[in-house]
Amino acid sequence: MPDSSPVPRSAAEIHAYFVALLNSALRRPGMFGGEVELTMLTRHLLFVEGRDGAWEDWEAEQTWRGAFNTCRATGGFGRLLPGDSMDCAAASLYAEFAQAQRWLRPDRVLGPAEYASMRAGLREWTTRDRVLGDVLTAFGPPSLRCGGANPRYGKTLCYLTGRREDPLVAFHLWNGSERGAGAVWPPPYDEPALLAARTGSGPFAATFAFTPEGRRHRPEPPGGC
């Protein structure tokens, strides 16, 4: 009889499988288990690449910045954004790490001039309240959408270039309830409101440019774990 023993996948096949799975989880974090699954997939990929210690280095850096606390990125974002927008926001931080590792498969990349113009005008642009349609009209389709396609629900839109050294620009959009208030239906807005745009390194809170709506909904005292 022919040998029917299973043949293990090659290292390249395993790596490609986890890269594809991570890219799917970044786009629909709620369907894949949120930040717990993103952490596992990230660590699996680093293991496959023989770079286990890179996770601890990144975790220490994010903790120093204030992006991680005892609840990791979900807790870091929870200090700055209202309660039910955490999965998509946290996914954008993992997308930054994936970009740096060359794992991210963007739907679109920005040209140098387009990217420079976006970043240069970001803080001025967020001095007014904006909604999802305003972001798409001003900057076009995102490189990565963390969250579903339904325009009624919150999500995070990420924009990046083809150069991994260029910081990702994330727009955090929200259409839900305040912390502890429970789910609401229908959502309060016809389309998600922009709370903040985020880009750059350094102290985490300093990378946010809040809209007036974002400042109104910022947890006070700071939330998170």
CSV table of C-alpha atoms in Angstrom, one decimal:
chain,number,residue,atom,x,y,z
A,1,MET,CA,0.0,0.0,0.0
A,2,PRO,CA,1.2,3.5,-0.7
A,3,ASP,CA,2.4,5.5,2.3
A,4,SER,CA,-0.5,7.8,3.3
A,5,SER,CA,1.5,9.6,6.0
A,6,PRO,CA,0.8,13.4,6.0
A,7,VAL,CA,3.5,15.5,4.5
A,8,PRO,CA,4.3,18.6,6.6
A,9,ARG,CA,4.2,21.9,4.9
A,10,SER,CA,7.4,23.6,4.0
A,11,ALA,CA,8.6,26.6,6.1
A,12,ALA,CA,7.8,28.9,3.1
A,13,GLU,CA,4.3,27.6,2.9
A,14,ILE,CA,3.8,28.0,6.6
A,15,HIS,CA,5.1,31.6,6.5
A,16,ALA,CA,2.9,32.5,3.6
A,17,TYR,CA,-0.1,31.0,5.3
A,18,PHE,CA,0.4,33.1,8.5
A,19,VAL,CA,1.1,36.3,6.5
A,20,ALA,CA,-2.2,35.8,4.6
A,21,LEU,CA,-4.1,35.1,7.9
A,22,LEU,CA,-2.6,38.1,9.6
A,23,ASN,CA,-3.6,40.4,6.7
A,24,SER,CA,-7.2,39.1,6.9
A,25,ALA,CA,-7.2,39.6,10.7
A,26,LEU,CA,-6.0,43.1,10.4
A,27,ARG,CA,-8.9,43.9,8.1
A,28,ARG,CA,-11.6,42.2,10.2
A,29,PRO,CA,-10.2,42.0,13.7
A,30,GLY,CA,-13.5,41.5,15.4
A,31,MET,CA,-14.2,38.3,13.3
A,32,PHE,CA,-10.7,36.9,14.2
A,33,GLY,CA,-10.8,37.4,18.0
A,34,GLY,CA,-9.4,40.9,18.3
A,35,GLU,CA,-6.0,41.7,19.7
A,36,VAL,CA,-5.5,38.3,21.2
A,37,GLU,CA,-5.4,36.8,17.7
A,38,LEU,CA,-3.3,39.6,16.3
A,39,THR,CA,-0.7,38.9,19.0
A,40,MET,CA,-0.7,35.2,18.3
A,41,LEU,CA,-0.3,35.6,14.6
A,42,THR,CA,2.5,38.1,15.0
A,43,ARG,CA,4.4,35.9,17.4
A,44,HIS,CA,3.9,32.8,15.2
A,45,LEU,CA,5.4,34.7,12.2
A,46,LEU,CA,8.4,35.8,14.3
A,47,PHE,CA,8.9,32.2,15.4
A,48,VAL,CA,8.8,30.9,11.8
A,49,GLU,CA,11.4,33.6,10.9
A,50,GLY,CA,13.6,32.7,13.9
A,51,ARG,CA,13.2,36.1,15.5
A,52,ASP,CA,11.3,35.3,18.7
A,53,GLY,CA,12.9,38.1,20.6
A,54,ALA,CA,11.6,40.8,18.2
A,55,TRP,CA,8.2,40.6,19.9
A,56,GLU,CA,9.6,41.4,23.3
A,57,ASP,CA,11.5,44.4,21.9
A,58,TRP,CA,8.4,45.8,20.2
A,59,GLU,CA,6.3,45.2,23.3
A,60,ALA,CA,8.8,47.1,25.5
A,61,GLU,CA,8.9,50.0,23.0
A,62,GLN,CA,5.1,50.2,22.9
A,63,THR,CA,4.9,50.1,26.7
A,64,TRP,CA,7.5,52.9,26.9
A,65,ARG,CA,5.5,55.0,24.5
A,66,GLY,CA,2.2,54.5,26.3
A,67,ALA,CA,0.7,52.5,23.4
A,68,PHE,CA,0.6,49.3,25.5
A,69,ASN,CA,-0.4,48.8,29.1
A,70,THR,CA,-1.6,45.7,31.0
A,71,CYS,CA,-4.3,45.3,28.3
A,72,ARG,CA,-1.7,45.8,25.5
A,73,ALA,CA,-2.9,48.1,22.7
A,74,THR,CA,-6.5,47.8,23.6
A,75,GLY,CA,-5.7,49.4,26.9
A,76,GLY,CA,-3.4,52.1,25.4
A,77,PHE,CA,-6.1,53.2,23.0
A,78,GLY,CA,-8.7,53.0,25.7
A,79,ARG,CA,-7.0,55.9,27.5
A,80,LEU,CA,-7.7,58.2,24.5
A,81,LEU,CA,-10.7,56.9,22.5
A,82,PRO,CA,-14.2,55.8,23.6
A,83,GLY,CA,-15.2,52.3,24.6
A,84,ASP,CA,-16.3,50.3,21.5
A,85,SER,CA,-13.7,51.4,18.9
A,86,MET,CA,-10.7,49.4,20.4
A,87,ASP,CA,-10.4,46.3,18.1
A,88,CYS,CA,-10.0,48.4,14.9
A,89,ALA,CA,-7.7,51.0,16.6
A,90,ALA,CA,-5.5,48.2,18.0
A,91,ALA,CA,-5.3,46.6,14.6
A,92,SER,CA,-3.8,49.7,13.2
A,93,LEU,CA,-0.9,49.5,15.6
A,94,TYR,CA,-0.2,45.9,14.6
A,95,ALA,CA,-0.5,47.0,11.0
A,96,GLU,CA,2.5,49.3,11.7
A,97,PHE,CA,4.5,46.4,13.0
A,98,ALA,CA,3.5,44.3,10.0
A,99,GLN,CA,4.5,47.0,7.6
A,100,ALA,CA,8.0,47.2,9.3
A,101,GLN,CA,8.4,43.5,8.9
A,102,ARG,CA,7.3,43.5,5.2
A,103,TRP,CA,4.2,41.3,6.0
A,104,LEU,CA,1.5,43.9,5.2
A,105,ARG,CA,-0.2,43.6,1.9
A,106,PRO,CA,-1.9,47.0,1.3
A,107,ASP,CA,-4.8,47.5,-1.0
A,108,ARG,CA,-3.2,50.8,-2.2
A,109,VAL,CA,0.0,52.7,-1.6
A,110,LEU,CA,0.4,56.5,-1.6
A,111,GLY,CA,2.9,58.3,-3.8
A,112,PRO,CA,5.6,60.5,-2.1
A,113,ALA,CA,3.9,63.8,-2.9
A,114,GLU,CA,0.4,62.6,-1.8
A,115,TYR,CA,1.8,61.2,1.4
A,116,ALA,CA,3.8,64.3,2.3
A,117,SER,CA,0.8,66.5,1.6
A,118,MET,CA,-1.4,64.4,3.9
A,119,ARG,CA,1.0,64.5,6.8
A,120,ALA,CA,1.8,68.1,6.4
A,121,GLY,CA,-1.8,69.2,6.6
A,122,LEU,CA,-3.1,66.6,9.1
A,123,ARG,CA,-3.3,68.7,12.3
A,124,GLU,CA,-4.9,71.6,10.5
A,125,TRP,CA,-7.4,69.3,8.7
A,126,THR,CA,-8.5,67.8,12.1
A,127,THR,CA,-9.4,71.2,13.6
A,128,ARG,CA,-12.9,70.7,12.2
A,129,ASP,CA,-15.3,67.8,12.8
A,130,ARG,CA,-15.1,65.2,10.0
A,131,VAL,CA,-16.9,62.0,9.1
A,132,LEU,CA,-16.0,58.9,7.0
A,133,GLY,CA,-17.0,60.5,3.7
A,134,ASP,CA,-14.8,63.5,4.4
A,135,VAL,CA,-11.8,61.2,4.9
A,136,LEU,CA,-12.4,59.3,1.7
A,137,THR,CA,-13.1,62.4,-0.3
A,138,ALA,CA,-9.9,64.1,0.9
A,139,PHE,CA,-7.5,61.2,0.8
A,140,GLY,CA,-9.1,58.5,-1.4
A,141,PRO,CA,-9.4,54.8,-0.6
A,142,PRO,CA,-7.3,53.6,2.3
A,143,SER,CA,-4.3,51.3,2.0
A,144,LEU,CA,-5.8,49.2,4.8
A,145,ARG,CA,-9.3,49.3,6.3
A,146,CYS,CA,-9.4,47.8,9.8
A,147,GLY,CA,-13.1,47.0,10.3
A,148,GLY,CA,-16.1,46.1,8.1
A,149,ALA,CA,-17.3,47.8,5.0
A,150,ASN,CA,-20.7,48.9,6.5
A,151,PRO,CA,-20.6,52.7,6.5
A,152,ARG,CA,-22.7,52.8,9.7
A,153,TYR,CA,-20.0,51.2,11.9
A,154,GLY,CA,-16.7,52.5,13.3
A,155,LYS,CA,-13.4,51.5,11.7
A,156,THR,CA,-9.8,52.7,11.3
A,157,LEU,CA,-8.5,53.7,7.9
A,158,CYS,CA,-4.8,53.4,7.3
A,159,TYR,CA,-2.7,55.1,4.6
A,160,LEU,CA,0.9,54.2,3.8
A,161,THR,CA,3.5,54.4,1.1
A,162,GLY,CA,5.6,51.6,-0.3
A,163,ARG,CA,8.5,52.5,2.0
A,164,ARG,CA,8.4,50.8,5.4
A,165,GLU,CA,10.3,53.7,7.1
A,166,ASP,CA,7.3,56.1,6.3
A,167,PRO,CA,5.0,56.1,9.3
A,168,LEU,CA,1.5,54.8,8.7
A,169,VAL,CA,-1.3,57.4,9.0
A,170,ALA,CA,-4.4,56.1,10.8
A,171,PHE,CA,-7.9,57.8,10.9
A,172,HIS,CA,-9.9,56.5,13.9
A,173,LEU,CA,-13.7,56.7,13.1
A,174,TRP,CA,-16.4,56.0,15.7
A,175,ASN,CA,-20.1,55.5,15.7
A,176,GLY,CA,-21.1,53.9,19.0
A,177,SER,CA,-21.7,54.3,22.7
A,178,GLU,CA,-19.7,55.8,25.5
A,179,ARG,CA,-17.7,53.6,27.8
A,180,GLY,CA,-20.0,51.4,30.0
A,181,ALA,CA,-23.2,52.5,28.2
A,182,GLY,CA,-23.7,49.3,26.2
A,183,ALA,CA,-24.5,48.9,22.5
A,184,VAL,CA,-26.9,51.4,20.9
A,185,TRP,CA,-29.0,51.0,17.8
A,186,PRO,CA,-29.4,52.7,15.5
A,187,PRO,CA,-25.9,54.3,15.8
A,188,PRO,CA,-25.9,58.0,16.8
A,189,TYR,CA,-24.5,59.2,13.4
A,190,ASP,CA,-25.5,58.5,9.8
A,191,GLU,CA,-21.8,57.7,9.2
A,192,PRO,CA,-18.9,57.3,11.6
A,193,ALA,CA,-17.4,60.5,13.1
A,194,LEU,CA,-13.6,61.0,12.9
A,195,LEU,CA,-12.2,61.2,16.4
A,196,ALA,CA,-8.5,61.5,15.6
A,197,ALA,CA,-5.8,61.0,13.0
A,198,ARG,CA,-2.6,59.4,14.3
A,199,THR,CA,0.9,59.2,12.8
A,200,GLY,CA,4.5,59.1,14.0
A,201,SER,CA,6.5,57.6,16.8
A,202,GLY,CA,7.4,59.0,20.2
A,203,PRO,CA,5.0,59.4,23.2
A,204,PHE,CA,1.7,57.8,22.1
A,205,ALA,CA,-0.7,60.5,23.0
A,206,ALA,CA,1.4,63.1,21.2
A,207,THR,CA,0.9,61.2,17.9
A,208,PHE,CA,-2.9,61.9,17.9
A,209,ALA,CA,-4.5,64.9,16.3
A,210,PHE,CA,-8.0,65.1,17.7
A,211,THR,CA,-11.1,66.6,16.0
A,212,PRO,CA,-13.4,68.6,18.2
A,213,GLU,CA,-15.7,65.5,18.4
A,214,GLY,CA,-12.7,63.4,19.4
A,215,ARG,CA,-11.9,65.8,22.3
A,216,ARG,CA,-15.6,65.7,23.4
A,217,HIS,CA,-15.5,61.9,23.6
A,218,ARG,CA,-12.0,61.5,25.0
A,219,PRO,CA,-12.3,59.5,28.3
A,220,GLU,CA,-12.1,61.6,31.4
A,221,PRO,CA,-10.4,60.5,33.5
A,222,PRO,CA,-8.3,58.5,31.1
A,223,GLY,CA,-9.8,55.1,30.5
A,224,GLY,CA,-8.0,51.8,29.6
A,225,CYS,CA,-6.7,49.2,32.0
